[in-house]
C-alpha cells in the first residue's frame, strides 16, 4: 500500500537529528513530506525560504523526500493532501507529554491521521536547533550538529544575524 507521511517542524535550522528521523522515515514509507511550519510559536531565526533551502540541500539523494512549507493546522493540511501519518522524533521523556497531546488533538481533528514516533538516535538525541543557534552565535564548532553540506551557510547566517542584532 502506498503510504505518505509528513515530518513537520520548525527546522530553525536543520540538524543531524532531523536528518536522522527523515532518513529513517524515507526507508519505511513510500513518500515523505518534510513540512516546514511557517508560523511557529517562536519567531524563527531563519526565514521560511532559508529553512526550506537548507533542508532541500540536506535531503538531496533521498529520492522519496520532498520539502514543503505549510501554515495553519497540520491535521487539515494532511487531510487536504492525502497524508496518512505524522512522523515525529522523540528525544527524551520531556518531549513525550507535548507530543502525546498533539497526537491526540490531531486525531480528533482528522480521525484518519496516525502519529508515529521514532526514538532519537543515541548519537543525536541531545541535538536541537536552539542549541545549534546558541553554540553557533558564540562562535562554537557546530560541525558535529548540522549536515556538512549546509554547515558553512548556517555558520555564515548565524554570524550575520549576530552582527545585526
Ligand atoms: P518543533 O518546533 O515542531 O518541535 P523541530 O524543528 O524542533 O520542530 O523538530 C522537528 C521534528 O524533529 C520533531 O518531531 C522533533 O521531535 C524532531 N527532532 C528534533 N531534534 C531531534 C533529534 N535530535 N533527534 C530526533 N528527532 C529530533
Short mmCIF file of N, CA and C and ligand atoms in Angstrom, two decimals:
data_model
loop_
_atom_site.label_atom_id
_atom_site.label_comp_id
_atom_site.label_asym_id
_atom_site.label_seq_id
_atom_site.Cartn_x
_atom_site.Cartn_y
_atom_site.Cartn_z
N UNK A 1 0.84 -1.19 0.00
CA UNK A 1 0.00 0.00 0.00
C UNK A 1 0.89 1.25 0.00
N UNK A 2 0.46 2.25 -0.77
CA UNK A 2 1.24 3.46 -0.89
C UNK A 2 1.02 4.38 0.33
N UNK A 3 2.06 4.59 1.10
CA UNK A 3 1.90 5.39 2.31
C UNK A 3 2.71 6.68 2.25
N UNK A 4 2.01 7.79 2.51
CA UNK A 4 2.67 9.10 2.56
C UNK A 4 2.65 9.61 3.99
N UNK A 5 3.82 10.06 4.45
CA UNK A 5 3.89 10.61 5.81
C UNK A 5 4.49 12.01 5.75
N UNK A 6 4.27 12.74 6.83
CA UNK A 6 4.86 14.08 6.92
C UNK A 6 5.72 14.18 8.18
N UNK A 7 6.90 14.78 8.04
CA UNK A 7 7.75 15.11 9.19
C UNK A 7 7.63 16.63 9.36
N UNK A 8 6.78 17.08 10.28
CA UNK A 8 6.60 18.52 10.43
C UNK A 8 7.55 19.11 11.46
N UNK A 9 7.84 20.40 11.33
CA UNK A 9 8.70 21.01 12.35
C UNK A 9 9.06 22.42 11.97
N UNK A 10 9.83 23.05 12.86
CA UNK A 10 10.29 24.41 12.60
C UNK A 10 11.60 24.38 11.80
N UNK A 11 12.45 23.42 12.07
CA UNK A 11 13.73 23.26 11.36
C UNK A 11 14.50 24.58 11.30
N UNK A 12 14.75 25.15 12.47
CA UNK A 12 15.30 26.52 12.55
C UNK A 12 16.67 26.57 13.20
N UNK A 13 17.72 26.01 12.60
CA UNK A 13 17.81 25.37 11.30
C UNK A 13 17.81 23.84 11.44
N UNK A 14 17.91 23.19 10.26
CA UNK A 14 18.01 21.72 10.21
C UNK A 14 19.23 21.24 11.01
N UNK A 15 19.05 20.11 11.72
CA UNK A 15 20.17 19.49 12.46
C UNK A 15 20.34 18.04 11.99
N UNK A 16 21.39 17.40 12.46
CA UNK A 16 21.59 15.99 12.12
C UNK A 16 20.51 15.11 12.76
N UNK A 17 19.92 15.60 13.85
CA UNK A 17 18.80 14.86 14.48
C UNK A 17 17.60 14.81 13.55
N UNK A 18 17.28 15.94 12.91
CA UNK A 18 16.19 15.96 11.93
C UNK A 18 16.49 14.99 10.78
N UNK A 19 17.71 15.08 10.27
CA UNK A 19 18.06 14.27 9.11
C UNK A 19 17.99 12.78 9.44
N UNK A 20 18.35 12.43 10.67
CA UNK A 20 18.25 11.03 11.10
C UNK A 20 16.79 10.55 11.00
N UNK A 21 15.87 11.35 11.54
CA UNK A 21 14.46 10.94 11.54
C UNK A 21 13.92 10.89 10.10
N UNK A 22 14.25 11.90 9.29
CA UNK A 22 13.76 11.95 7.90
C UNK A 22 14.29 10.76 7.10
N UNK A 23 15.58 10.45 7.29
CA UNK A 23 16.19 9.33 6.55
C UNK A 23 15.54 8.00 6.93
N UNK A 24 15.33 7.82 8.22
CA UNK A 24 14.70 6.57 8.65
C UNK A 24 13.27 6.47 8.14
N UNK A 25 12.53 7.59 8.16
CA UNK A 25 11.15 7.58 7.64
C UNK A 25 11.16 7.25 6.14
N UNK A 26 12.16 7.76 5.43
CA UNK A 26 12.20 7.53 3.97
C UNK A 26 12.42 6.06 3.63
N UNK A 27 12.98 5.31 4.59
CA UNK A 27 13.18 3.87 4.36
C UNK A 27 11.92 3.08 4.70
N UNK A 28 11.06 3.68 5.51
CA UNK A 28 9.86 2.95 5.98
C UNK A 28 8.62 3.23 5.15
N UNK A 29 8.59 4.42 4.49
CA UNK A 29 7.36 4.82 3.80
C UNK A 29 7.66 5.18 2.35
N UNK A 30 6.60 5.19 1.52
CA UNK A 30 6.79 5.42 0.09
C UNK A 30 7.16 6.86 -0.21
N UNK A 31 6.52 7.77 0.53
CA UNK A 31 6.74 9.19 0.24
C UNK A 31 6.81 9.94 1.56
N UNK A 32 7.83 10.78 1.69
CA UNK A 32 7.99 11.55 2.93
C UNK A 32 7.98 13.03 2.58
N UNK A 33 7.07 13.75 3.21
CA UNK A 33 7.00 15.20 3.03
C UNK A 33 7.59 15.84 4.27
N UNK A 34 8.58 16.69 4.08
CA UNK A 34 9.12 17.44 5.22
C UNK A 34 8.39 18.77 5.22
N UNK A 35 7.61 19.01 6.28
CA UNK A 35 6.76 20.20 6.32
C UNK A 35 7.35 21.27 7.23
N UNK A 36 7.75 22.36 6.62
CA UNK A 36 8.34 23.47 7.38
C UNK A 36 7.21 24.40 7.83
N UNK A 37 7.05 24.49 9.12
CA UNK A 37 5.98 25.31 9.68
C UNK A 37 6.33 26.79 9.52
N UNK A 38 5.46 27.52 8.82
CA UNK A 38 5.74 28.93 8.54
C UNK A 38 5.65 29.76 9.82
N UNK A 39 4.50 29.64 10.50
CA UNK A 39 4.30 30.46 11.69
C UNK A 39 4.52 29.66 12.95
N UNK A 40 5.76 29.53 13.37
CA UNK A 40 5.99 28.78 14.60
C UNK A 40 5.71 29.74 15.77
N UNK A 41 5.41 29.18 16.92
CA UNK A 41 5.13 29.99 18.10
C UNK A 41 6.34 30.88 18.40
N UNK A 42 7.53 30.26 18.25
CA UNK A 42 8.76 31.01 18.46
C UNK A 42 9.07 31.74 17.14
N UNK A 43 9.46 33.01 17.22
CA UNK A 43 9.78 33.71 15.98
C UNK A 43 11.06 33.10 15.42
N UNK A 44 11.00 32.54 14.20
CA UNK A 44 12.18 31.83 13.71
C UNK A 44 13.37 32.74 13.42
N UNK A 45 14.54 32.18 13.58
CA UNK A 45 15.80 32.89 13.30
C UNK A 45 16.03 32.90 11.79
N UNK A 46 15.76 31.75 11.15
CA UNK A 46 15.93 31.60 9.70
C UNK A 46 14.55 31.79 9.04
N UNK A 47 14.51 32.47 7.89
CA UNK A 47 13.23 32.67 7.21
C UNK A 47 12.71 31.33 6.68
N UNK A 48 11.45 31.29 6.31
CA UNK A 48 10.88 30.06 5.77
C UNK A 48 11.68 29.60 4.55
N UNK A 49 11.98 30.57 3.68
CA UNK A 49 12.74 30.26 2.47
C UNK A 49 14.10 29.65 2.81
N UNK A 50 14.79 30.24 3.77
CA UNK A 50 16.11 29.72 4.17
C UNK A 50 15.99 28.32 4.78
N UNK A 51 15.01 28.14 5.64
CA UNK A 51 14.85 26.83 6.28
C UNK A 51 14.55 25.76 5.23
N UNK A 52 13.76 26.13 4.23
CA UNK A 52 13.44 25.17 3.16
C UNK A 52 14.66 24.86 2.30
N UNK A 53 15.43 25.89 1.99
CA UNK A 53 16.62 25.68 1.14
C UNK A 53 17.64 24.78 1.83
N UNK A 54 17.87 25.04 3.12
CA UNK A 54 18.85 24.24 3.87
C UNK A 54 18.39 22.78 3.94
N UNK A 55 17.09 22.58 4.14
CA UNK A 55 16.56 21.21 4.20
C UNK A 55 16.65 20.53 2.85
N UNK A 56 16.27 21.26 1.80
CA UNK A 56 16.27 20.67 0.46
C UNK A 56 17.68 20.19 0.10
N UNK A 57 18.67 21.00 0.42
CA UNK A 57 20.05 20.61 0.13
C UNK A 57 20.45 19.39 0.98
N UNK A 58 19.99 19.37 2.21
CA UNK A 58 20.38 18.29 3.14
C UNK A 58 19.75 16.94 2.79
N UNK A 59 18.57 16.95 2.17
CA UNK A 59 17.92 15.67 1.84
C UNK A 59 18.17 15.26 0.39
N UNK A 60 19.05 15.99 -0.28
CA UNK A 60 19.40 15.66 -1.66
C UNK A 60 19.90 14.21 -1.68
N UNK A 61 19.36 13.40 -2.55
CA UNK A 61 19.78 11.99 -2.60
C UNK A 61 18.72 11.07 -2.00
N UNK A 62 17.83 11.61 -1.21
CA UNK A 62 16.71 10.81 -0.71
C UNK A 62 15.54 11.03 -1.68
N UNK A 63 15.39 10.08 -2.61
CA UNK A 63 14.51 10.32 -3.76
C UNK A 63 13.02 10.45 -3.42
N UNK A 64 12.62 9.84 -2.30
CA UNK A 64 11.18 9.89 -1.99
C UNK A 64 10.85 10.98 -0.95
N UNK A 65 11.78 11.93 -0.78
CA UNK A 65 11.56 13.01 0.20
C UNK A 65 11.38 14.34 -0.52
N UNK A 66 10.37 15.09 -0.12
CA UNK A 66 10.22 16.45 -0.68
C UNK A 66 9.98 17.43 0.46
N UNK A 67 10.37 18.67 0.23
CA UNK A 67 10.27 19.70 1.27
C UNK A 67 9.19 20.71 0.87
N UNK A 68 8.26 20.96 1.79
CA UNK A 68 7.21 21.96 1.54
C UNK A 68 7.12 22.87 2.76
N UNK A 69 6.43 23.99 2.59
CA UNK A 69 6.13 24.80 3.78
C UNK A 69 4.62 24.75 3.97
N UNK A 70 4.19 24.90 5.21
CA UNK A 70 2.75 24.94 5.44
C UNK A 70 2.44 25.86 6.61
N UNK A 71 1.22 26.35 6.58
CA UNK A 71 0.77 27.26 7.62
C UNK A 71 -0.56 26.73 8.12
N UNK A 72 -0.92 27.04 9.32
CA UNK A 72 -2.23 26.62 9.81
C UNK A 72 -2.18 25.23 10.41
N UNK A 73 -3.33 24.58 10.42
CA UNK A 73 -3.46 23.30 11.14
C UNK A 73 -2.83 22.14 10.37
N UNK A 74 -1.96 21.41 11.04
CA UNK A 74 -1.33 20.24 10.42
C UNK A 74 -2.38 19.21 10.02
N UNK A 75 -3.38 18.99 10.90
CA UNK A 75 -4.41 17.98 10.62
C UNK A 75 -5.16 18.30 9.33
N UNK A 76 -5.40 19.58 9.09
CA UNK A 76 -6.11 20.00 7.87
C UNK A 76 -5.22 19.82 6.65
N UNK A 77 -3.94 20.18 6.81
CA UNK A 77 -3.00 20.03 5.70
C UNK A 77 -2.95 18.55 5.27
N UNK A 78 -2.90 17.67 6.25
CA UNK A 78 -2.81 16.23 5.96
C UNK A 78 -4.07 15.73 5.26
N UNK A 79 -5.22 16.20 5.72
CA UNK A 79 -6.49 15.78 5.11
C UNK A 79 -6.50 16.20 3.63
N UNK A 80 -6.11 17.45 3.42
CA UNK A 80 -6.16 18.03 2.07
C UNK A 80 -5.19 17.33 1.12
N UNK A 81 -4.05 16.87 1.64
CA UNK A 81 -3.01 16.32 0.76
C UNK A 81 -2.89 14.81 0.84
N UNK A 82 -3.86 14.15 1.43
CA UNK A 82 -3.87 12.68 1.46
C UNK A 82 -2.69 12.08 2.22
N UNK A 83 -2.29 12.74 3.30
CA UNK A 83 -1.16 12.24 4.10
C UNK A 83 -1.68 11.28 5.17
N UNK A 84 -1.06 10.09 5.25
CA UNK A 84 -1.56 9.04 6.14
C UNK A 84 -1.11 9.21 7.59
N UNK A 85 0.10 9.72 7.79
CA UNK A 85 0.62 9.76 9.17
C UNK A 85 1.62 10.88 9.35
N UNK A 86 1.74 11.29 10.61
CA UNK A 86 2.74 12.28 11.02
C UNK A 86 3.87 11.51 11.69
N UNK A 87 5.10 11.81 11.31
CA UNK A 87 6.25 11.17 11.96
C UNK A 87 6.97 12.21 12.79
N UNK A 88 7.16 11.92 14.07
CA UNK A 88 7.86 12.85 14.96
C UNK A 88 8.99 12.11 15.66
N UNK A 89 10.05 12.83 15.94
CA UNK A 89 11.17 12.25 16.68
C UNK A 89 10.99 12.49 18.17
N UNK A 90 11.33 11.50 18.97
CA UNK A 90 11.25 11.66 20.44
C UNK A 90 12.65 11.58 21.01
N UNK A 91 13.07 12.69 21.63
CA UNK A 91 14.42 12.72 22.19
C UNK A 91 14.47 12.22 23.62
N UNK A 92 13.47 12.62 24.39
CA UNK A 92 13.51 12.29 25.82
C UNK A 92 12.09 12.25 26.35
N UNK A 93 11.96 11.77 27.57
CA UNK A 93 10.63 11.72 28.18
C UNK A 93 10.01 13.12 28.20
N UNK A 94 10.85 14.14 28.31
CA UNK A 94 10.33 15.51 28.38
C UNK A 94 9.59 15.91 27.10
N UNK A 95 9.91 15.29 25.97
CA UNK A 95 9.19 15.57 24.71
C UNK A 95 7.80 14.93 24.74
N UNK A 96 7.65 13.89 25.56
CA UNK A 96 6.51 12.99 25.39
C UNK A 96 5.15 13.62 25.64
N UNK A 97 5.04 14.37 26.73
CA UNK A 97 3.72 14.87 27.10
C UNK A 97 3.12 15.78 26.02
N UNK A 98 3.95 16.70 25.54
CA UNK A 98 3.50 17.62 24.50
C UNK A 98 3.16 16.83 23.22
N UNK A 99 4.02 15.91 22.86
CA UNK A 99 3.82 15.15 21.62
C UNK A 99 2.55 14.30 21.70
N UNK A 100 2.30 13.71 22.86
CA UNK A 100 1.14 12.87 23.08
C UNK A 100 -0.14 13.71 22.92
N UNK A 101 -0.10 14.91 23.51
CA UNK A 101 -1.24 15.82 23.44
C UNK A 101 -1.51 16.23 21.98
N UNK A 102 -0.43 16.54 21.25
CA UNK A 102 -0.56 16.94 19.84
C UNK A 102 -1.14 15.79 19.01
N UNK A 103 -0.64 14.58 19.27
CA UNK A 103 -1.09 13.41 18.50
C UNK A 103 -2.58 13.18 18.70
N UNK A 104 -3.04 13.30 19.94
CA UNK A 104 -4.46 13.08 20.23
C UNK A 104 -5.30 14.19 19.61
N UNK A 105 -4.81 15.42 19.71
CA UNK A 105 -5.54 16.55 19.12
C UNK A 105 -5.66 16.38 17.61
N UNK A 106 -4.55 16.01 16.98
CA UNK A 106 -4.58 15.82 15.52
C UNK A 106 -5.55 14.70 15.12
N UNK A 107 -5.62 13.67 15.93
CA UNK A 107 -6.52 12.55 15.61
C UNK A 107 -7.98 12.97 15.79
N UNK A 108 -8.23 13.83 16.77
CA UNK A 108 -9.60 14.34 16.95
C UNK A 108 -10.01 15.18 15.73
N UNK A 109 -9.05 15.98 15.23
CA UNK A 109 -9.35 16.87 14.11
C UNK A 109 -9.42 16.11 12.79
N UNK A 110 -8.64 15.04 12.71
CA UNK A 110 -8.58 14.25 11.47
C UNK A 110 -8.45 12.78 11.88
N UNK A 111 -9.59 12.09 12.09
CA UNK A 111 -9.57 10.73 12.66
C UNK A 111 -8.75 9.72 11.84
N UNK A 112 -8.53 10.01 10.56
CA UNK A 112 -7.76 9.07 9.74
C UNK A 112 -6.25 9.23 9.91
N UNK A 113 -5.85 10.23 10.68
CA UNK A 113 -4.42 10.57 10.75
C UNK A 113 -3.73 9.90 11.95
N UNK A 114 -2.71 9.11 11.66
CA UNK A 114 -1.94 8.47 12.73
C UNK A 114 -0.70 9.32 13.04
N UNK A 115 -0.16 9.16 14.24
CA UNK A 115 1.13 9.78 14.56
C UNK A 115 2.09 8.65 14.95
N UNK A 116 3.24 8.68 14.34
CA UNK A 116 4.26 7.64 14.58
C UNK A 116 5.48 8.31 15.19
N UNK A 117 5.97 7.76 16.30
CA UNK A 117 7.14 8.33 16.95
C UNK A 117 8.37 7.46 16.68
N UNK A 118 9.43 8.11 16.27
CA UNK A 118 10.71 7.41 16.12
C UNK A 118 11.61 7.86 17.26
N UNK A 119 12.21 6.91 17.95
CA UNK A 119 13.11 7.31 19.05
C UNK A 119 14.37 7.91 18.44
N UNK A 120 14.85 8.98 19.07
CA UNK A 120 16.06 9.64 18.56
C UNK A 120 17.23 8.67 18.62
N UNK A 121 18.15 8.87 17.72
CA UNK A 121 19.37 8.08 17.71
C UNK A 121 20.24 8.52 18.90
N UNK A 122 20.94 7.57 19.49
CA UNK A 122 21.72 7.94 20.69
C UNK A 122 22.81 8.96 20.36
N UNK A 123 23.25 9.00 19.09
CA UNK A 123 24.29 9.98 18.72
C UNK A 123 23.76 11.40 18.61
N UNK A 124 22.47 11.54 18.30
CA UNK A 124 21.97 12.89 18.04
C UNK A 124 20.82 13.29 18.96
N UNK A 125 20.55 12.49 19.97
CA UNK A 125 19.38 12.78 20.81
C UNK A 125 19.52 14.07 21.62
N UNK A 126 20.74 14.55 21.78
CA UNK A 126 20.96 15.78 22.55
C UNK A 126 20.86 17.03 21.67
N UNK A 127 20.66 16.81 20.37
CA UNK A 127 20.70 17.94 19.44
C UNK A 127 19.37 18.67 19.31
N UNK A 128 19.44 19.98 19.25
CA UNK A 128 18.24 20.77 18.96
C UNK A 128 18.67 21.99 18.14
N UNK A 129 17.71 22.56 17.42
CA UNK A 129 18.01 23.76 16.63
C UNK A 129 18.46 24.90 17.53
N UNK A 130 17.82 25.02 18.70
CA UNK A 130 18.17 26.14 19.59
C UNK A 130 19.60 26.00 20.08
N UNK A 131 20.02 24.76 20.31
CA UNK A 131 21.41 24.54 20.74
C UNK A 131 22.38 24.93 19.62
N UNK A 132 22.03 24.58 18.40
CA UNK A 132 22.87 24.94 17.25
C UNK A 132 22.98 26.47 17.15
N UNK A 133 21.86 27.15 17.31
CA UNK A 133 21.87 28.62 17.22
C UNK A 133 22.71 29.23 18.34
N UNK A 134 22.58 28.65 19.53
CA UNK A 134 23.29 29.20 20.68
C UNK A 134 24.80 28.99 20.56
N UNK A 135 25.19 27.77 20.25
CA UNK A 135 26.62 27.47 20.12
C UNK A 135 27.21 28.27 18.95
N UNK A 136 26.46 28.27 17.82
CA UNK A 136 26.94 28.98 16.63
C UNK A 136 27.10 30.47 16.88
N UNK A 137 26.17 31.07 17.60
CA UNK A 137 26.24 32.52 17.81
C UNK A 137 27.40 32.91 18.72
N UNK A 138 27.89 31.90 19.48
CA UNK A 138 29.05 32.21 20.34
C UNK A 138 30.37 31.76 19.69
N UNK A 139 30.27 31.43 18.40
CA UNK A 139 31.47 31.08 17.65
C UNK A 139 31.94 29.65 17.88
N UNK A 140 31.09 28.82 18.49
CA UNK A 140 31.47 27.43 18.74
C UNK A 140 31.40 26.58 17.47
N UNK A 141 32.01 25.42 17.53
CA UNK A 141 32.06 24.50 16.39
C UNK A 141 30.75 23.71 16.31
N UNK A 142 29.99 23.90 15.23
CA UNK A 142 28.72 23.16 15.10
C UNK A 142 28.81 22.06 14.04
N UNK A 143 30.04 21.72 13.65
CA UNK A 143 30.17 20.76 12.54
C UNK A 143 29.65 19.36 12.89
N UNK A 144 29.56 19.02 14.17
CA UNK A 144 29.00 17.71 14.52
C UNK A 144 27.49 17.75 14.69
N UNK A 145 26.91 18.92 14.48
CA UNK A 145 25.49 19.07 14.79
C UNK A 145 24.61 19.25 13.55
N UNK A 146 25.20 19.72 12.45
CA UNK A 146 24.39 20.03 11.26
C UNK A 146 24.97 19.30 10.04
N UNK A 147 24.14 19.08 9.00
CA UNK A 147 24.66 18.39 7.80
C UNK A 147 25.85 19.16 7.21
N UNK A 148 26.85 18.42 6.81
CA UNK A 148 28.09 19.02 6.30
C UNK A 148 27.83 19.97 5.13
N UNK A 149 26.91 19.56 4.23
CA UNK A 149 26.68 20.34 3.00
C UNK A 149 26.12 21.73 3.28
N UNK A 150 25.51 21.92 4.45
CA UNK A 150 24.94 23.26 4.73
C UNK A 150 25.62 23.94 5.91
N UNK A 151 26.68 23.32 6.43
CA UNK A 151 27.38 23.85 7.60
C UNK A 151 27.79 25.31 7.41
N UNK A 152 28.48 25.59 6.30
CA UNK A 152 29.03 26.94 6.11
C UNK A 152 27.92 27.98 6.00
N UNK A 153 26.84 27.60 5.31
CA UNK A 153 25.71 28.54 5.15
C UNK A 153 25.09 28.86 6.51
N UNK A 154 24.97 27.86 7.34
CA UNK A 154 24.36 28.09 8.67
C UNK A 154 25.27 28.97 9.51
N UNK A 155 26.57 28.68 9.50
CA UNK A 155 27.52 29.48 10.29
C UNK A 155 27.49 30.94 9.83
N UNK A 156 27.52 31.11 8.51
CA UNK A 156 27.53 32.47 7.95
C UNK A 156 26.27 33.23 8.35
N UNK A 157 25.15 32.55 8.24
CA UNK A 157 23.86 33.17 8.53
C UNK A 157 23.75 33.53 10.02
N UNK A 158 24.21 32.62 10.89
CA UNK A 158 24.12 32.89 12.34
C UNK A 158 25.03 34.07 12.71
N UNK A 159 26.21 34.12 12.11
CA UNK A 159 27.11 35.21 12.49
C UNK A 159 26.62 36.55 11.94
N UNK A 160 25.99 36.53 10.76
CA UNK A 160 25.41 37.75 10.20
C UNK A 160 24.30 38.26 11.11
N UNK A 161 23.49 37.34 11.55
CA UNK A 161 22.36 37.69 12.43
C UNK A 161 22.88 38.34 13.71
N UNK A 162 24.01 37.80 14.20
CA UNK A 162 24.57 38.30 15.45
C UNK A 162 25.04 39.76 15.27
N UNK A 163 25.66 40.00 14.08
CA UNK A 163 26.15 41.36 13.82
C UNK A 163 25.02 42.38 13.76
N UNK A 164 23.85 41.94 13.22
CA UNK A 164 22.76 42.90 13.07
C UNK A 164 21.89 42.98 14.33
N UNK A 165 22.13 42.07 15.27
CA UNK A 165 21.28 42.04 16.49
C UNK A 165 21.60 43.22 17.41
P1 LIG B 1 9.11 21.59 16.55
O1 LIG B 1 9.29 23.03 16.88
O2 LIG B 1 7.82 21.27 15.88
O3 LIG B 1 9.44 20.61 17.66
P2 LIG B 1 11.66 20.96 15.45
O4 LIG B 1 12.25 21.57 14.23
O5 LIG B 1 12.30 21.30 16.75
O6 LIG B 1 10.15 21.36 15.40
O7 LIG B 1 11.63 19.39 15.31
C1 LIG B 1 11.02 18.76 14.21
C2 LIG B 1 10.91 17.27 14.49
O8 LIG B 1 12.20 16.70 14.62
C3 LIG B 1 10.19 16.92 15.79
O9 LIG B 1 9.49 15.71 15.61
C4 LIG B 1 11.29 16.74 16.77
O10 LIG B 1 10.91 15.92 17.84
C5 LIG B 1 12.32 16.07 15.89
N1 LIG B 1 13.68 16.26 16.36
C6 LIG B 1 14.29 17.42 16.63
N2 LIG B 1 15.57 17.21 17.04
C7 LIG B 1 15.74 15.86 17.04
C8 LIG B 1 16.83 14.99 17.38
N3 LIG B 1 17.98 15.47 17.82
N4 LIG B 1 16.65 13.67 17.24
C9 LIG B 1 15.47 13.19 16.80
N5 LIG B 1 14.41 13.94 16.48
C10 LIG B 1 14.53 15.26 16.59
#
